[in-house]
Coordinates of C-alpha atoms in Angstrom, one line a residue:
M512 CA 15.8 -7.0 8.1
T513 CA 16.6 -3.4 9.1
V514 CA 16.6 -0.3 6.9
T515 CA 20.2 1.0 6.9
G516 CA 20.1 3.7 4.2
P517 CA 21.3 7.3 4.7
R518 CA 19.4 9.2 7.4
N519 CA 20.8 12.7 7.4
A520 CA 22.0 13.3 3.9
P521 CA 20.5 16.4 2.2
D522 CA 17.0 15.8 0.8
V523 CA 16.9 12.2 2.0
V524 CA 13.5 11.1 3.3
D525 CA 12.3 7.9 5.0
V526 CA 10.0 6.8 2.1
V527 CA 9.6 7.8 -1.5
A528 CA 6.4 6.6 -3.1
L529 CA 6.0 6.7 -6.9
G530 CA 2.7 6.1 -8.7
E531 CA -0.6 7.5 -10.0
S532 CA -3.1 9.2 -7.8
M533 CA -6.6 10.1 -9.0
V534 CA -9.4 12.3 -7.9
T535 CA -12.2 10.0 -6.6
F536 CA -15.9 10.7 -6.6
L537 CA -17.7 8.9 -3.8
P538 CA -21.5 8.5 -3.8
T539 CA -23.5 10.4 -1.2
R540 CA -25.9 7.4 -0.9
P541 CA -25.9 3.7 -1.9
G542 CA -27.1 2.7 -5.4
R543 CA -26.1 2.2 -8.9
L544 CA -23.9 4.9 -10.5
A545 CA -26.8 5.5 -12.9
D546 CA -29.0 6.4 -9.9
V547 CA -26.7 8.3 -7.5
P548 CA -27.4 12.0 -7.9
S549 CA -24.3 13.5 -6.3
F550 CA -20.8 12.6 -5.2
D551 CA -18.2 13.8 -2.7
R552 CA -14.7 14.4 -3.9
G553 CA -11.7 12.6 -2.5
I554 CA -8.4 11.2 -3.6
G555 CA -7.2 7.7 -4.3
G556 CA -3.8 6.2 -5.1
A557 CA -2.1 3.2 -3.6
E558 CA 1.3 4.8 -3.3
S559 CA 0.2 8.2 -2.2
N560 CA -2.1 6.6 0.4
V561 CA 1.0 4.9 1.9
A562 CA 3.0 8.2 1.8
C563 CA 0.1 10.1 3.5
M564 CA -0.3 7.6 6.3
L565 CA 3.4 7.4 7.0
A566 CA 3.7 11.2 7.1
A567 CA 0.8 11.3 9.6
A568 CA 2.8 8.9 11.8
G569 CA 5.8 11.2 11.8
H570 CA 7.9 9.7 8.9
T571 CA 9.3 11.9 6.2
T572 CA 7.8 11.0 2.9
R573 CA 7.8 12.1 -0.8
W574 CA 5.3 11.4 -3.5
I575 CA 6.5 11.4 -7.1
S576 CA 4.1 11.3 -10.1
R577 CA 2.6 13.4 -12.9
V578 CA -0.7 15.2 -12.7
G579 CA -2.5 17.5 -15.2
A580 CA -2.1 21.2 -15.2
D581 CA -5.8 21.3 -14.2
G582 CA -8.0 21.8 -11.1
F583 CA -8.0 18.1 -10.3
G584 CA -4.2 18.2 -10.3
D585 CA -4.3 21.2 -7.9
H586 CA -6.6 19.2 -5.6
L587 CA -4.3 16.2 -5.5
L588 CA -1.2 18.3 -4.8
D589 CA -3.0 20.4 -2.1
T590 CA -4.5 17.3 -0.4
I591 CA -1.4 15.1 -0.4
G592 CA 0.9 17.9 0.4
G593 CA -1.5 18.9 3.2
H594 CA -0.8 15.5 4.8
G595 CA 2.8 16.5 5.2
V596 CA 4.1 14.7 2.1
D597 CA 6.8 16.4 -0.1
V598 CA 5.1 16.9 -3.5
R599 CA 7.8 19.2 -5.0
H600 CA 8.9 16.7 -7.5
V601 CA 5.5 16.0 -9.0
H602 CA 5.4 17.1 -12.7
R603 CA 2.5 19.1 -14.0
D604 CA 1.6 18.0 -17.5
P605 CA -0.1 20.7 -19.7
A606 CA -1.1 18.2 -22.4
R607 CA -2.7 15.4 -20.4
P608 CA -5.4 15.4 -17.7
T609 CA -5.4 14.2 -14.1
G610 CA -7.1 10.8 -13.9
I611 CA -10.5 10.5 -12.1
Y612 CA -12.8 7.7 -11.1
F613 CA -16.3 7.1 -9.7
R614 CA -17.4 4.2 -7.5
T615 CA -20.4 3.0 -5.8
A616 CA -20.8 2.9 -2.0
G617 CA -20.9 -0.9 -1.6
D618 CA -18.1 -3.2 -0.7
R619 CA -15.7 -3.8 -3.5
A620 CA -16.1 -7.5 -3.2
G621 CA -19.8 -7.4 -3.8
D622 CA -21.5 -8.2 -7.1
T623 CA -23.2 -4.8 -7.3
H624 CA -20.0 -2.8 -6.8
E625 CA -19.2 -0.5 -9.8
V626 CA -16.1 1.5 -10.6
A627 CA -15.8 3.8 -13.6
Y628 CA -12.2 4.9 -14.3
Y629 CA -11.3 7.8 -16.6
R630 CA -7.5 7.4 -16.6
A631 CA -6.6 6.5 -20.2
G632 CA -4.1 9.0 -21.4
S633 CA -3.7 10.5 -18.0
A634 CA -0.7 12.6 -17.0
A635 CA 0.6 9.8 -14.8
S636 CA 0.6 7.3 -17.7
A637 CA 3.3 9.5 -19.3
M638 CA 5.8 8.9 -16.4
S639 CA 9.1 7.7 -17.9
T640 CA 12.8 7.3 -17.0
A641 CA 13.4 10.6 -18.9
G642 CA 10.5 12.5 -17.3
V643 CA 11.0 11.7 -13.6
D644 CA 13.7 13.2 -11.3
L645 CA 15.6 10.0 -10.6
D646 CA 17.8 11.7 -7.9
A647 CA 14.6 12.6 -6.0
V648 CA 13.3 9.0 -6.4
H649 CA 16.5 7.5 -5.1
A650 CA 16.8 9.9 -2.1
G651 CA 14.8 7.7 0.2
R652 CA 15.6 5.0 2.7
V653 CA 12.7 3.0 1.1
L654 CA 11.2 3.3 -2.3
H655 CA 7.6 2.1 -2.4
L656 CA 6.1 1.0 -5.7
S657 CA 3.1 -1.0 -6.9
G658 CA 2.2 -3.2 -9.8
I659 CA -0.5 -0.7 -10.9
T660 CA 2.2 1.7 -12.3
A661 CA 3.6 -1.0 -14.5
A662 CA 0.2 -1.4 -16.2
L663 CA -0.3 2.2 -17.1
S664 CA 1.9 2.4 -20.2
A665 CA 5.1 1.0 -21.8
D666 CA 7.0 4.0 -20.5
C667 CA 5.7 3.4 -17.0
L668 CA 6.8 -0.3 -17.2
A669 CA 10.3 0.8 -18.4
L670 CA 10.5 3.1 -15.5
M671 CA 9.5 0.4 -13.0
R672 CA 12.2 -1.9 -14.5
R673 CA 14.7 0.8 -14.1
L674 CA 13.8 1.5 -10.5
T675 CA 13.9 -2.2 -9.5
A676 CA 17.1 -3.0 -11.3
P677 CA 20.2 -3.7 -9.2
R678 CA 22.4 -0.7 -8.7
P679 CA 24.9 0.6 -6.2
A680 CA 23.2 2.3 -3.1
R681 CA 19.7 1.4 -4.4
P682 CA 17.1 2.2 -1.8
L683 CA 15.3 -0.6 -0.2
V684 CA 12.5 -1.4 -2.7
S685 CA 9.1 -2.1 -1.4
F686 CA 6.6 -3.6 -4.0
D687 CA 2.9 -4.1 -3.5
V688 CA 1.8 -6.5 -6.2
N689 CA -1.7 -4.9 -6.5
H690 CA -2.8 -7.2 -9.4
R691 CA -5.5 -5.4 -11.3
P692 CA -6.7 -7.6 -14.2
G693 CA -8.7 -4.9 -15.7
L694 CA -5.6 -2.7 -16.3
W695 CA -3.8 -5.5 -18.1
R696 CA -6.6 -6.9 -20.3
D697 CA -4.8 -9.4 -22.5
G698 CA -1.3 -8.1 -21.7
P699 CA 1.5 -9.9 -19.9
G700 CA 0.4 -8.7 -16.4
P701 CA 1.2 -11.8 -14.4
E702 CA 4.6 -12.3 -15.9
V703 CA 5.5 -8.6 -15.4
L704 CA 4.3 -8.6 -11.8
L705 CA 6.4 -11.7 -11.0
E706 CA 9.4 -10.2 -12.6
L707 CA 9.1 -7.0 -10.6
A708 CA 8.4 -8.8 -7.4
R709 CA 11.5 -10.9 -7.8
A710 CA 13.6 -7.7 -8.1
A711 CA 12.2 -6.1 -5.0
D712 CA 13.4 -6.3 -1.4
I713 CA 10.0 -6.3 0.4
V714 CA 7.0 -7.7 -1.4
F715 CA 3.3 -7.5 -0.3
V716 CA 0.9 -9.9 -2.0
G717 CA -2.5 -11.3 -1.2
E718 CA -3.3 -15.0 -1.5
D719 CA -6.3 -14.2 -3.7
E720 CA -4.2 -12.2 -6.2
A721 CA -1.4 -14.7 -6.2
E722 CA -4.0 -17.3 -7.2
A723 CA -5.5 -15.1 -9.9
A724 CA -2.1 -14.0 -11.3
W725 CA 0.1 -17.0 -10.9
G726 CA -2.2 -19.9 -10.1
I727 CA -0.7 -20.4 -6.6
D728 CA -3.5 -21.0 -4.2
G729 CA -3.9 -21.3 -0.4
D730 CA -0.3 -22.0 0.7
P731 CA 2.0 -19.2 1.7
S732 CA 5.0 -21.6 1.7
A733 CA 4.3 -22.4 -2.0
L734 CA 4.2 -18.8 -2.8
R735 CA 7.5 -18.2 -1.0
A736 CA 9.0 -21.1 -3.0
A737 CA 7.9 -19.4 -6.2
L738 CA 9.3 -16.0 -4.9
P739 CA 12.5 -16.8 -3.1
E740 CA 14.4 -13.6 -4.1
P741 CA 12.9 -10.8 -1.9
D742 CA 14.5 -10.4 1.5
V743 CA 10.9 -10.1 3.0
L744 CA 7.7 -11.6 1.5
V745 CA 4.5 -10.7 3.2
V746 CA 1.5 -12.9 2.3
K747 CA -1.8 -11.4 3.2
Q748 CA -4.5 -14.0 4.0
G749 CA -7.5 -11.8 4.3
A750 CA -9.5 -12.4 7.5
R751 CA -7.1 -15.1 8.6
G752 CA -4.1 -12.7 8.9
A753 CA -0.7 -12.5 7.3
A754 CA 2.6 -14.4 7.2
A755 CA 6.0 -12.9 6.6
F756 CA 9.0 -14.8 5.2
V757 CA 12.5 -13.5 5.8
R758 CA 15.3 -14.7 3.5
T759 CA 17.7 -17.1 5.2
P760 CA 19.9 -19.9 4.0
S761 CA 17.5 -22.7 3.0
T762 CA 17.7 -26.3 3.8
P763 CA 17.3 -28.6 0.7
G764 CA 14.1 -30.6 0.8
H765 CA 12.4 -28.4 3.3
A766 CA 9.5 -26.1 2.5
P767 CA 10.0 -22.4 3.4
R768 CA 8.6 -21.5 6.8
P769 CA 7.3 -18.0 7.8
A770 CA 9.5 -16.0 10.2
A771 CA 6.3 -14.8 11.8
T772 CA 2.5 -14.8 11.5
A773 CA -0.2 -12.8 13.0
P774 CA -4.0 -13.3 12.9
A775 CA -6.2 -10.6 11.6
L776 CA -8.1 -8.4 14.0
R777 CA -11.8 -8.4 14.5
V778 CA -13.0 -5.1 13.0
D779 CA -16.4 -3.4 12.7
V780 CA -15.9 -2.5 9.0
V781 CA -17.1 0.8 7.6
A782 CA -15.3 0.6 4.2
T783 CA -12.7 -1.7 2.8
T784 CA -11.1 0.6 0.2
G785 CA -7.4 1.4 1.1
A786 CA -6.9 -1.3 3.7
G787 CA -4.2 -3.0 1.8
D788 CA -2.3 0.3 1.4
A789 CA -2.7 0.9 5.1
F790 CA -1.3 -2.5 5.9
A791 CA 1.8 -1.9 3.8
A792 CA 2.3 1.5 5.4
G793 CA 2.0 0.1 8.9
F794 CA 4.5 -2.7 8.1
L795 CA 6.9 -0.2 6.5
S796 CA 6.7 2.1 9.5
A797 CA 7.5 -0.8 11.9
T798 CA 10.4 -1.8 9.5
L799 CA 11.8 1.7 9.6
R800 CA 11.8 1.5 13.3
G801 CA 13.5 -1.9 13.4
L802 CA 10.7 -3.7 15.2
P803 CA 10.5 -7.5 15.2
V804 CA 8.8 -9.2 12.3
R805 CA 5.7 -10.3 14.2
D806 CA 5.2 -6.7 15.4
R807 CA 5.6 -5.4 11.9
I808 CA 2.7 -7.6 10.8
R809 CA 0.6 -6.5 13.8
H810 CA 1.3 -2.9 13.0
G811 CA 0.1 -3.6 9.4
H812 CA -3.1 -5.1 10.8
L813 CA -3.6 -2.1 13.2
W814 CA -3.1 0.5 10.4
A815 CA -5.4 -1.5 8.2
A816 CA -8.0 -1.5 11.0
A817 CA -7.7 2.3 11.1
T818 CA -8.7 2.5 7.5
L819 CA -11.4 -0.2 7.7
T820 CA -13.2 1.7 10.5
A821 CA -13.3 5.0 8.6
P822 CA -15.0 6.1 5.3
G823 CA -13.0 6.8 2.2
D824 CA -9.6 5.5 1.0
L825 CA -7.4 7.2 3.6
A826 CA -7.4 7.4 7.4
A827 CA -5.1 8.6 10.1
P828 CA -3.0 5.8 11.6
P829 CA -3.3 5.0 15.3
D830 CA -1.1 6.9 17.7
R831 CA 2.3 5.2 17.9
A832 CA 2.2 4.6 21.7
L833 CA -1.3 3.0 21.4
A834 CA -0.2 0.9 18.4
D835 CA 3.0 -0.3 20.1
R836 CA 1.0 -1.3 23.2
L837 CA -1.5 -3.2 21.2
A838 CA 1.1 -4.9 19.0
A839 CA 2.9 -6.1 22.2
L840 CA -0.2 -7.9 23.6
D841 CA 0.1 -11.6 24.2
D842 CA -1.6 -13.9 21.7
T843 CA -4.8 -14.3 23.9
A844 CA -5.3 -10.6 24.3
W845 CA -4.6 -9.9 20.7
G846 CA -7.2 -12.5 19.7
R847 CA -9.8 -10.8 22.0
L848 CA -9.2 -7.4 20.6
R849 CA -12.0 -5.9 18.6
L850 CA -11.9 -2.4 17.0
G851 CA -14.7 -0.2 15.8
P852 CA -15.0 3.4 14.4
G853 CA -13.1 5.9 16.4
W854 CA -10.8 3.5 18.1
T855 CA -7.7 5.3 17.0
Q856 CA -8.7 8.4 18.9
A857 CA -9.9 6.6 22.1
D858 CA -7.1 5.0 24.0
E859 CA -9.3 4.0 26.9
G860 CA -11.9 2.5 24.5
A861 CA -9.3 0.4 22.8
E862 CA -8.1 -0.9 26.3
E863 CA -11.7 -1.8 27.1
E864 CA -11.9 -3.8 23.9
V865 CA -8.8 -5.7 24.9
R866 CA -10.5 -6.7 28.2
T867 CA -13.7 -7.8 26.4
P868 CA -13.7 -11.5 25.4

């Protein structure tokens, strides 16, 4: 699948990303939120993370959202804009605040991890079809969305349905399922996420969230059978890697088979937050460049490794030449590759890791 949208039309960018970003407060030391005395300020948002990483890799990107007319909104715009992302179409809301959250320093998967969100009634939750510049949204070769936005409010869900609805000259719609049970509570989250995924062109979903949301466990082919509509379905399998399905005429009685797979890299993990966003960004970057499907998955793994080996939610992607060289390795060399902190700035170090069994 190749992106064929307009390239040189006025105001057209490679990727438009729409969704909420929040100011994050990261603890200065491990411990319970009740015990941590101070925090460092950062930003967090699935869609803006994708836009920032793509911009750092040389793609033109735009982030569309709503933020409060407050200092935290200023910080989000300054920081995301500082990464080279177009933020001119972000609405400032004088009546609603910018969302914030606090989290502990531990791994999200751990039993002791805590996250405290203060996003109810946020400016982003007031996004709607009437309050968003739809021309600016549609002026991208790719429109990247996530299931988080659909959970914020009824107006946000209506906007998501509008953006994923079939229409002439619709951008290629990329959708990261991002199932967050805590946002849906007793709402129809799984059904809504399945509806939106079926309407998208490229879908990213983890095996774990597919099981939690839809009861589909452990078999990417079964997930593809339940989601045959997207042109590309990327199933993330954690430490085992990822599989990508590309829509082709099916043979009755035969289970869907992935067009390509790629095992995950061995990584010396510093922090796991934001790795899924980085994977999506790497895959989309390779898609925009027309690379083969296997290499798109490998670029996803490499960009995720850049985030996994850095603190915080956001890291610079690897240099394109380095990433292309690593993505082109044979299977044996790819399997030997191990990446640690600083690998994206050390071309020779990465080569040494390739040579190390």
